[in-house]
Tab-separated table of N, CA, C and O in Angstrom:
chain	number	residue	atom	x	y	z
A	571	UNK	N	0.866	-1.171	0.000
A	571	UNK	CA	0.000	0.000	0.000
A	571	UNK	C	0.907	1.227	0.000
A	571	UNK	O	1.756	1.246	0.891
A	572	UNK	N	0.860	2.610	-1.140
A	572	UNK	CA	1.476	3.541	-0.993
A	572	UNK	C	1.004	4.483	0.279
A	572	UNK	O	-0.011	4.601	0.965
A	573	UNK	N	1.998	4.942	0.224
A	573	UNK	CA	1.886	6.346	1.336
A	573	UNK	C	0.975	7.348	2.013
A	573	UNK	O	0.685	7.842	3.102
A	574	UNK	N	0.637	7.355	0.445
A	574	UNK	CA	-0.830	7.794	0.719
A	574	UNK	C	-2.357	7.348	0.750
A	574	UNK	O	-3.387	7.986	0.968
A	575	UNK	N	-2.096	5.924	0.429
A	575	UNK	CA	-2.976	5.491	0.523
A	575	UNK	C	-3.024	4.939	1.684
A	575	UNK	O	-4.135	4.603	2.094
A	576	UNK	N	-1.969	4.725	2.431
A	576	UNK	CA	-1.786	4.375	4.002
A	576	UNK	C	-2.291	5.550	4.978
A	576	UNK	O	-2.922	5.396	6.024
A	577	UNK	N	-1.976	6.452	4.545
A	577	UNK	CA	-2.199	7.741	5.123
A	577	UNK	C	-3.923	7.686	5.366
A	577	UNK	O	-4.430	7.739	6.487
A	578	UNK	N	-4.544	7.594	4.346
A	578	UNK	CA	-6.223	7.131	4.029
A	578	UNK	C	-6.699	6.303	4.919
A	578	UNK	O	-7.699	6.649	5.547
A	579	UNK	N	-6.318	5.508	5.076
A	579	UNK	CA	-6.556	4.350	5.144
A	579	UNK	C	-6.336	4.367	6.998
A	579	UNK	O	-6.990	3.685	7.788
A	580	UNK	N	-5.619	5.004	7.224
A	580	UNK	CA	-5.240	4.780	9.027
A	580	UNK	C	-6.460	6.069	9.117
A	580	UNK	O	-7.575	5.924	9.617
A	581	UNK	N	-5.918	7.347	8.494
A	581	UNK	CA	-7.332	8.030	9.412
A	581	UNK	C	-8.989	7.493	9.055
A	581	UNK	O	-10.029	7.796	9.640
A	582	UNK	N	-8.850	6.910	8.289
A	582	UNK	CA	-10.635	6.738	7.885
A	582	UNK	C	-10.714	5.617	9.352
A	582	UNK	O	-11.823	5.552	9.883
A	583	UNK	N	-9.462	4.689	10.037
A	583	UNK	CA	-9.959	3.817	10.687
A	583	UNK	C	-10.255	4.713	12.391
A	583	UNK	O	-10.941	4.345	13.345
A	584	UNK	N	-9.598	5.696	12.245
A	584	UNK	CA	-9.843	6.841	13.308
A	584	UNK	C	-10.531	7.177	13.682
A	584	UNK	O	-10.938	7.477	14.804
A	585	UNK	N	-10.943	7.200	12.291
A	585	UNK	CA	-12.825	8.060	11.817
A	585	UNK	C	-13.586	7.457	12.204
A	585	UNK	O	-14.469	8.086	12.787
A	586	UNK	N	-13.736	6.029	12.148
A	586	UNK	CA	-14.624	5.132	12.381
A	586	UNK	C	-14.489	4.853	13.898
A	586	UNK	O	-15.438	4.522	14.609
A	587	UNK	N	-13.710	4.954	14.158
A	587	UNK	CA	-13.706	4.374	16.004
A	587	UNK	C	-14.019	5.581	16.784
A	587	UNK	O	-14.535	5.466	17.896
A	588	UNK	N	-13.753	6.690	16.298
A	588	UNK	CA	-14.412	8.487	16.748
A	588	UNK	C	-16.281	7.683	16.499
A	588	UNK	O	-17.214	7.534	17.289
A	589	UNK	N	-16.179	7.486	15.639
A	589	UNK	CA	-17.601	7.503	15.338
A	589	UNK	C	-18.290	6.606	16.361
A	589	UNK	O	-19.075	6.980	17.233
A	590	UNK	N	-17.757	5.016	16.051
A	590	UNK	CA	-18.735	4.469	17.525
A	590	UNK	C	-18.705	4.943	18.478
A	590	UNK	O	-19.759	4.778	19.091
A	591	UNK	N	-17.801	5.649	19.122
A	591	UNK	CA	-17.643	6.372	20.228
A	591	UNK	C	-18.848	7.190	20.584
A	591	UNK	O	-19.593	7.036	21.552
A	592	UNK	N	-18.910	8.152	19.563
A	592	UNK	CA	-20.058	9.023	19.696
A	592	UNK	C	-21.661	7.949	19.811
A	592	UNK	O	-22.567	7.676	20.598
A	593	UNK	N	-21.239	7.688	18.600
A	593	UNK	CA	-23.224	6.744	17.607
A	593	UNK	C	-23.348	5.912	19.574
A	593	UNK	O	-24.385	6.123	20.203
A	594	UNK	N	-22.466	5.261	20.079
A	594	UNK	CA	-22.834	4.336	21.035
A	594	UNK	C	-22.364	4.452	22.004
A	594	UNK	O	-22.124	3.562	22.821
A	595	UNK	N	-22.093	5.868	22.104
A	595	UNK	CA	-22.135	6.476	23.913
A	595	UNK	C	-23.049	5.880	24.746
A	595	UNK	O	-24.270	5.745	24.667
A	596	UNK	N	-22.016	5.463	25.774
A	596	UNK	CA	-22.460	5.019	27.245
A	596	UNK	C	-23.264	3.639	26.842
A	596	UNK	O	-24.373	3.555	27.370
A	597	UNK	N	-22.869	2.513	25.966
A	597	UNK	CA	-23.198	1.522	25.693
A	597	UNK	C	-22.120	0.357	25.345
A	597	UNK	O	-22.073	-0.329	24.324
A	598	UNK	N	-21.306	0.329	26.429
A	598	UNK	CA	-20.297	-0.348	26.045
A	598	UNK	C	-20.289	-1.708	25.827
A	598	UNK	O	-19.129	-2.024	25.560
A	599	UNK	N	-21.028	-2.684	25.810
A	599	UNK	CA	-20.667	-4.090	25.363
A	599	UNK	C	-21.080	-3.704	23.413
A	599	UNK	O	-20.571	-4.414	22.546
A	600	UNK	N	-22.103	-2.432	23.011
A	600	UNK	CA	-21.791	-2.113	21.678
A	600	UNK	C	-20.267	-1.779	21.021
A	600	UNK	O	-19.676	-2.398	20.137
A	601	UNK	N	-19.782	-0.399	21.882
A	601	UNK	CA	-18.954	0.223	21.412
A	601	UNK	C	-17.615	-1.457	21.455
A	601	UNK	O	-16.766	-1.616	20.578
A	602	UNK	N	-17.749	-2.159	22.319
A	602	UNK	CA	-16.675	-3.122	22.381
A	602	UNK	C	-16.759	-3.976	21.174
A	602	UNK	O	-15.759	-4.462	20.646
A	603	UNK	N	-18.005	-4.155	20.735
A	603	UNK	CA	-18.300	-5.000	19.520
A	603	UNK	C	-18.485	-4.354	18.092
A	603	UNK	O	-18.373	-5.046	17.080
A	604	UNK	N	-18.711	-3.290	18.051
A	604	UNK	CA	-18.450	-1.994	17.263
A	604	UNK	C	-16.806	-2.075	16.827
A	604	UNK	O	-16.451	-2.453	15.711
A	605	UNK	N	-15.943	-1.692	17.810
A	605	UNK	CA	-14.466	-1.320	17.667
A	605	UNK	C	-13.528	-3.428	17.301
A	605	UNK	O	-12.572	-3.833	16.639
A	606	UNK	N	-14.294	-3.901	17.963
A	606	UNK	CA	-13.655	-5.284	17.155
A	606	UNK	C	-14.161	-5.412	16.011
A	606	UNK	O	-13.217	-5.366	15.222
A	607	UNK	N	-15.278	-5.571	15.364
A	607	UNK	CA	-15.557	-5.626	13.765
A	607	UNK	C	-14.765	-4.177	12.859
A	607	UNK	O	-14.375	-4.236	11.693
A	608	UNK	N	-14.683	-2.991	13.733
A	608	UNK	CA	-13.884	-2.125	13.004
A	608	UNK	C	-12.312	-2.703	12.506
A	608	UNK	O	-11.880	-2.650	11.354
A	609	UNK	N	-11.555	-3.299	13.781
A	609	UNK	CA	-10.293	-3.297	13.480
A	609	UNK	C	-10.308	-4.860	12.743
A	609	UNK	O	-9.449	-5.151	11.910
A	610	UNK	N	-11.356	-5.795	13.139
A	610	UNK	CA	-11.621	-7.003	11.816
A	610	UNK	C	-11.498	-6.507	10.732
A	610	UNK	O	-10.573	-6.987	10.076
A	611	UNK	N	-12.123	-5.641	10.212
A	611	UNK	CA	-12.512	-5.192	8.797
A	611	UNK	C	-11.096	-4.807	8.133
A	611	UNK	O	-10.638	-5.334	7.119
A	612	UNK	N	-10.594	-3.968	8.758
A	612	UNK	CA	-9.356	-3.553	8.420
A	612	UNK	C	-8.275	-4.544	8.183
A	612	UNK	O	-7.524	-4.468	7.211
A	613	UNK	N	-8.202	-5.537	9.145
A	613	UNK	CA	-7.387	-6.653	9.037
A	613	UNK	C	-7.316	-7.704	8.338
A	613	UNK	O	-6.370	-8.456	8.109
A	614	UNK	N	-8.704	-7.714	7.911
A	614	UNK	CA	-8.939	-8.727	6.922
A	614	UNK	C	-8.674	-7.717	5.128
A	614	UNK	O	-8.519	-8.229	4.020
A	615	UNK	N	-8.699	-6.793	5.350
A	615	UNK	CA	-8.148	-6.075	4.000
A	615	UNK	C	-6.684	-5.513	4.137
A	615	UNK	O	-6.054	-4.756	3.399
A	616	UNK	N	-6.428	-5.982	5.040
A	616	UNK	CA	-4.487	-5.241	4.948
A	616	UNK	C	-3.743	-5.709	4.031
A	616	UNK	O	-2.525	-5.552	4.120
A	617	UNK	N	-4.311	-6.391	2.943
A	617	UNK	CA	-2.882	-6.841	1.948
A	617	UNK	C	-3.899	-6.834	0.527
A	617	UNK	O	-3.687	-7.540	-0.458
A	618	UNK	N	-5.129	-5.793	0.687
A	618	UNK	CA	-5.563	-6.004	-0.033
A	618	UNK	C	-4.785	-5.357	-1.336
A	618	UNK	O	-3.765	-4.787	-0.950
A	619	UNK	N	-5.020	-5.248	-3.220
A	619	UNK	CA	-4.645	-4.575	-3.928
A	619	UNK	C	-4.372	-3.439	-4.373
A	619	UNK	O	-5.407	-2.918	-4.788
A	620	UNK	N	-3.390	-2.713	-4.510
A	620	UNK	CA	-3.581	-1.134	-4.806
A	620	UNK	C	-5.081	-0.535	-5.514
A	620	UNK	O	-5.618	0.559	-5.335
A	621	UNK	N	-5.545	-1.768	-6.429
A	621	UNK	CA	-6.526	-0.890	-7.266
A	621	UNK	C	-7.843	-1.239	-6.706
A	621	UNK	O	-8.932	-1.165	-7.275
A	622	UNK	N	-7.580	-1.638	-5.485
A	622	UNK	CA	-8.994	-2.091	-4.513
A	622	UNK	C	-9.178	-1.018	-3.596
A	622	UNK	O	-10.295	-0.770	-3.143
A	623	UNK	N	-8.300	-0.451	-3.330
A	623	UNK	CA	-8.202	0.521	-2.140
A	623	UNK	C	-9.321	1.339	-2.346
A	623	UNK	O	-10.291	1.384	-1.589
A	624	UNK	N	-9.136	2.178	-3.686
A	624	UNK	CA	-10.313	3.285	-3.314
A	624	UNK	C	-11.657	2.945	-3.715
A	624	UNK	O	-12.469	3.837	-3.960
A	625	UNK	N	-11.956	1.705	-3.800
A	625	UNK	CA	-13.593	1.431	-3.369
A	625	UNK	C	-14.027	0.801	-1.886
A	625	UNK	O	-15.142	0.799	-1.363
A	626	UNK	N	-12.844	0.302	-1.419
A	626	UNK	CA	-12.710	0.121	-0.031
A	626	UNK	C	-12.672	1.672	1.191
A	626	UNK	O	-13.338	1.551	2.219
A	627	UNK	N	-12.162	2.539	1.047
A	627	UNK	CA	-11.680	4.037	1.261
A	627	UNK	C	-13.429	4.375	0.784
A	627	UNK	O	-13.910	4.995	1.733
A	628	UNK	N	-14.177	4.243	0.015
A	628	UNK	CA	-15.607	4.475	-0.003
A	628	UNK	C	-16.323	3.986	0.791
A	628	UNK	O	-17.066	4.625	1.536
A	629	UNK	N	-16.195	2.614	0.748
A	629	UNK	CA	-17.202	2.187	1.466
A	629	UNK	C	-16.713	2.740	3.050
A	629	UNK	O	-17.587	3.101	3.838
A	630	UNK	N	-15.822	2.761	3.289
A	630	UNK	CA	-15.464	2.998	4.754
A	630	UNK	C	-16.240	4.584	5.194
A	630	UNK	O	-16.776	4.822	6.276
A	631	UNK	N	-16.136	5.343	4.258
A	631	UNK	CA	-16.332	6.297	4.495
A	631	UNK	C	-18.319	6.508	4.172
A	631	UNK	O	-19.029	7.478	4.436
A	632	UNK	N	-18.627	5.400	3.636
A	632	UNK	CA	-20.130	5.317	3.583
A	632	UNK	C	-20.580	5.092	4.977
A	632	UNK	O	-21.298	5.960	5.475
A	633	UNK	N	-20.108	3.554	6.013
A	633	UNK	CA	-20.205	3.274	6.765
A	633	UNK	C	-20.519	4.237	7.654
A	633	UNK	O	-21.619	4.370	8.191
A	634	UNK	N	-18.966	5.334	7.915
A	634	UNK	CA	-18.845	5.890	8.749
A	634	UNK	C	-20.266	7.268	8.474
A	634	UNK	O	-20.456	8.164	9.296
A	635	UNK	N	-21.000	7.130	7.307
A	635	UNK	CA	-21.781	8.447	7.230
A	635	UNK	C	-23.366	7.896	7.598
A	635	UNK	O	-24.249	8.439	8.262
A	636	UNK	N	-23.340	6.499	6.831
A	636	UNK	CA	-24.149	5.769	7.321
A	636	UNK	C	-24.455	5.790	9.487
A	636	UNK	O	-25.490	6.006	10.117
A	637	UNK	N	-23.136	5.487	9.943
A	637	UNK	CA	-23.658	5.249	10.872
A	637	UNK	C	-23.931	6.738	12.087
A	637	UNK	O	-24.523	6.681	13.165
A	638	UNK	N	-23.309	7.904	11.479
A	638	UNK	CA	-23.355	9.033	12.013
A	638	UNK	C	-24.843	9.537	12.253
A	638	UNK	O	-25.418	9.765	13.317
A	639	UNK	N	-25.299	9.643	10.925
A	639	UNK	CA	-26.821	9.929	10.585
A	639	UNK	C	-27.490	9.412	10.401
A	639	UNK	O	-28.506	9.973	9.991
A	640	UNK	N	-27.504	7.450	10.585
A	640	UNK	CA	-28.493	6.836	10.647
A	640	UNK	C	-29.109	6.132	12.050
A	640	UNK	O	-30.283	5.854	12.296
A	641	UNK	N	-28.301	6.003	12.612
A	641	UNK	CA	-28.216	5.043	13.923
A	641	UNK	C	-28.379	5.846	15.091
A	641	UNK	O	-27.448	6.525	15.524
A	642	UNK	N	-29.709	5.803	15.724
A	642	UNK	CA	-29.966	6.462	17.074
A	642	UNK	C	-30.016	5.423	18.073
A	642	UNK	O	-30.478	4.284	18.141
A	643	UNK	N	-29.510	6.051	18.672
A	643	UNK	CA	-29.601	5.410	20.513
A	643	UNK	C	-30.923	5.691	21.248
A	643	UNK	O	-31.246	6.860	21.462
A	644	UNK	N	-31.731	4.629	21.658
A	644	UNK	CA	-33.113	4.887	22.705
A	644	UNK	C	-32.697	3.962	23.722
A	644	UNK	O	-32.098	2.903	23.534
A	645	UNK	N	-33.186	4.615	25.173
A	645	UNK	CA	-32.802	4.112	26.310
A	645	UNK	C	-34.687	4.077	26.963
A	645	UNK	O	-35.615	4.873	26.815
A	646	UNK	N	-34.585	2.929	27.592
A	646	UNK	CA	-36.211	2.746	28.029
A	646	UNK	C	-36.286	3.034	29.438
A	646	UNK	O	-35.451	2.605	30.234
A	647	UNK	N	-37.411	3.856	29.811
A	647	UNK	CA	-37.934	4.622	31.041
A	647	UNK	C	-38.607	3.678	31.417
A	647	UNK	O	-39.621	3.308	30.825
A	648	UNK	N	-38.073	3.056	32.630
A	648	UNK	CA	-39.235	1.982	33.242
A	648	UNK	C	-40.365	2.815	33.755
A	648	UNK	O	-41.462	2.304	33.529
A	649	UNK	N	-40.397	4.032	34.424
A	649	UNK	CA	-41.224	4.773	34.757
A	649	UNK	C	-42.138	5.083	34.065
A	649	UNK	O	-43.187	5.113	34.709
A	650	UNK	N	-42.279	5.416	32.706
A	650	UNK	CA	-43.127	6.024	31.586
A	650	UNK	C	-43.734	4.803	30.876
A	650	UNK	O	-44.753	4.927	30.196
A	651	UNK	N	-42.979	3.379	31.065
A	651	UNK	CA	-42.659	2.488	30.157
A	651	UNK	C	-42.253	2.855	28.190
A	651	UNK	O	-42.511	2.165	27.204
A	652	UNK	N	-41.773	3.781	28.269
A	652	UNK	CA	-41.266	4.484	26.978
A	652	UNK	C	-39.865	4.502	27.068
A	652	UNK	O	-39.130	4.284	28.031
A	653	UNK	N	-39.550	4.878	25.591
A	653	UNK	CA	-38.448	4.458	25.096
A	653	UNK	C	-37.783	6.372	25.078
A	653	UNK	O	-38.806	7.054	25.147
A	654	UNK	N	-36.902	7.040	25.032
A	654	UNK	CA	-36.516	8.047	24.575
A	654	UNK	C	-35.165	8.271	23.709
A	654	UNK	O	-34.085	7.824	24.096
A	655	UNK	N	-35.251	8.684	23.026
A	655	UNK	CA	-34.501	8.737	21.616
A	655	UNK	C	-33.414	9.934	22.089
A	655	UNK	O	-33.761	10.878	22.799
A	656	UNK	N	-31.910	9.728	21.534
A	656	UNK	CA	-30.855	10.323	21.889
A	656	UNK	C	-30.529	10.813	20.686
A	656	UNK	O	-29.504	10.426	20.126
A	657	UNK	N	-31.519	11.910	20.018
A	657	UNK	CA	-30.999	12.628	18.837
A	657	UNK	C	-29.667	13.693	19.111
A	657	UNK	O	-29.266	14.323	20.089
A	658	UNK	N	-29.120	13.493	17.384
A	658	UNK	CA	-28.221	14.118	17.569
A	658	UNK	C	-28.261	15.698	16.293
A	658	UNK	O	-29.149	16.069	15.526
A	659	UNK	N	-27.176	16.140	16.518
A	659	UNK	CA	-27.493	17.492	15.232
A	659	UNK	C	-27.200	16.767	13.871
A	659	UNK	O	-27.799	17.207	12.889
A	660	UNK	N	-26.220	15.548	13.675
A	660	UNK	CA	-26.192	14.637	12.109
A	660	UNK	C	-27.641	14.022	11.911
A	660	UNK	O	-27.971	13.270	10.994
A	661	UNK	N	-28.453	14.489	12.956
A	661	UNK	CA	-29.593	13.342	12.833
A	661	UNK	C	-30.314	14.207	11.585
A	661	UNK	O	-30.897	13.595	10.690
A	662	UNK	N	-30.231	15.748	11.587
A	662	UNK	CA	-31.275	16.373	11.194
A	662	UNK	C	-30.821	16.726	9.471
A	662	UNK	O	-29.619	16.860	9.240
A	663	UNK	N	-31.818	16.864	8.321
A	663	UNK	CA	-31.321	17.453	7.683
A	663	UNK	C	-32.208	18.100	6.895
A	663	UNK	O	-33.372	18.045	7.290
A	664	UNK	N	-31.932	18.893	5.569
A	664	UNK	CA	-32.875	19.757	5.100
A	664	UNK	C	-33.882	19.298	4.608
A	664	UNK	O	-33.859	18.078	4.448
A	665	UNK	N	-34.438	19.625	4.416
A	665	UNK	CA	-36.278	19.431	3.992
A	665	UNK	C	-37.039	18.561	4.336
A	665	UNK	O	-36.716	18.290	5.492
A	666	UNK	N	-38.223	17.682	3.907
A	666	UNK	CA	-38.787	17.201	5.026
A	666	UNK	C	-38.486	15.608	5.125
A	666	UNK	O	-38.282	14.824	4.198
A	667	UNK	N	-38.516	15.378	6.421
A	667	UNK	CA	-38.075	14.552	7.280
A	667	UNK	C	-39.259	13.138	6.588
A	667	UNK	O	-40.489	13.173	6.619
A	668	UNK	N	-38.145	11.707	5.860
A	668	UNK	CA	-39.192	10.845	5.068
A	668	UNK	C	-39.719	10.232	6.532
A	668	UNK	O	-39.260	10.389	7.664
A	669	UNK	N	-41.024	9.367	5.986
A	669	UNK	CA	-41.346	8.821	7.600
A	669	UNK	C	-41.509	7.218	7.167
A	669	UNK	O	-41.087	6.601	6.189
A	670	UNK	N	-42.066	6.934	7.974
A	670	UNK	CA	-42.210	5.133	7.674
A	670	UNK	C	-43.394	4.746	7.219
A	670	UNK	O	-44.060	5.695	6.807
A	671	UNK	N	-43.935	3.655	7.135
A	671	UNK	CA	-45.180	2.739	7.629
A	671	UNK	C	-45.809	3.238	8.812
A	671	UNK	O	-45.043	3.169	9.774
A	672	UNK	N	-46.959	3.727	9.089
A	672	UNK	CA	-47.563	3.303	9.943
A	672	UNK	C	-47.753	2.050	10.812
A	672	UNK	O	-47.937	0.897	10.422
A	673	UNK	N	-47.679	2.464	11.938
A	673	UNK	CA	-48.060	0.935	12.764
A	673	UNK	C	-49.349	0.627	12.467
A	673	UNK	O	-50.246	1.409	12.151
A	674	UNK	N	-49.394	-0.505	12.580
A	674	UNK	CA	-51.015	-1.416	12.742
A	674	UNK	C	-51.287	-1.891	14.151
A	674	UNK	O	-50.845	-2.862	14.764
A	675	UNK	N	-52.062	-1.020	14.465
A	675	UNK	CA	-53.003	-1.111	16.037
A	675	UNK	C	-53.611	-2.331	15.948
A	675	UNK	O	-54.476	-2.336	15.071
A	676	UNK	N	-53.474	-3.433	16.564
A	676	UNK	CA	-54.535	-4.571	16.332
A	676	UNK	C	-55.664	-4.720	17.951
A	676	UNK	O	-56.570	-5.552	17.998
């Protein structure tokens, strides 16, 4: 792997372990299983090909956008019996917000 593609390649794995950090604050048997499939991933591509790198260097960097702005944390209120959602400011973005399915009340 050149220089710079080493260079890539160590901070994107930075990036990604910054990231569980944040996405799975105060949830550590995640963040522990989070940061081992991170440094798996990496290890299992360390000898990968020069001309593999930069679709690998994508996806890493999908992951890491994927999991910034997709993945919320809810912690459940035994008191309320509700769930409350740990939004963040990546959560939000411009225009309107898509929604799901409706639940089915049975």
């Amino acid at each position: 792997m050149g220089g710079e593609s080493r260079r890539k390649v160590m901070s994107l794995l930075w990036k990604l372990l910054r990231t569980q950090k944040v996405v799975f604050r105060g949830d550590v048997p995640v963040q522990t299983k989070a940061r081992e499939e991170i440094f798996a991933a990496f290890r299992r591509n360390r000898h990968a090909a020069e001309d593999q790198i930069p679709d690998m260097i994508k996806e890493a960097e999908e992951a890491d956008e994927f999991l910034r702005t997709n993945v919320i944390q809810a912690e459940y209120n035994p008191e309320t019996q509700n769930y409350t959602q740990k939004i963040r400011p990546e959560h939000t973005s411009e225009g309107p917000i898509p929604t799901g399915t409706p639940l089915e009340h049975k």
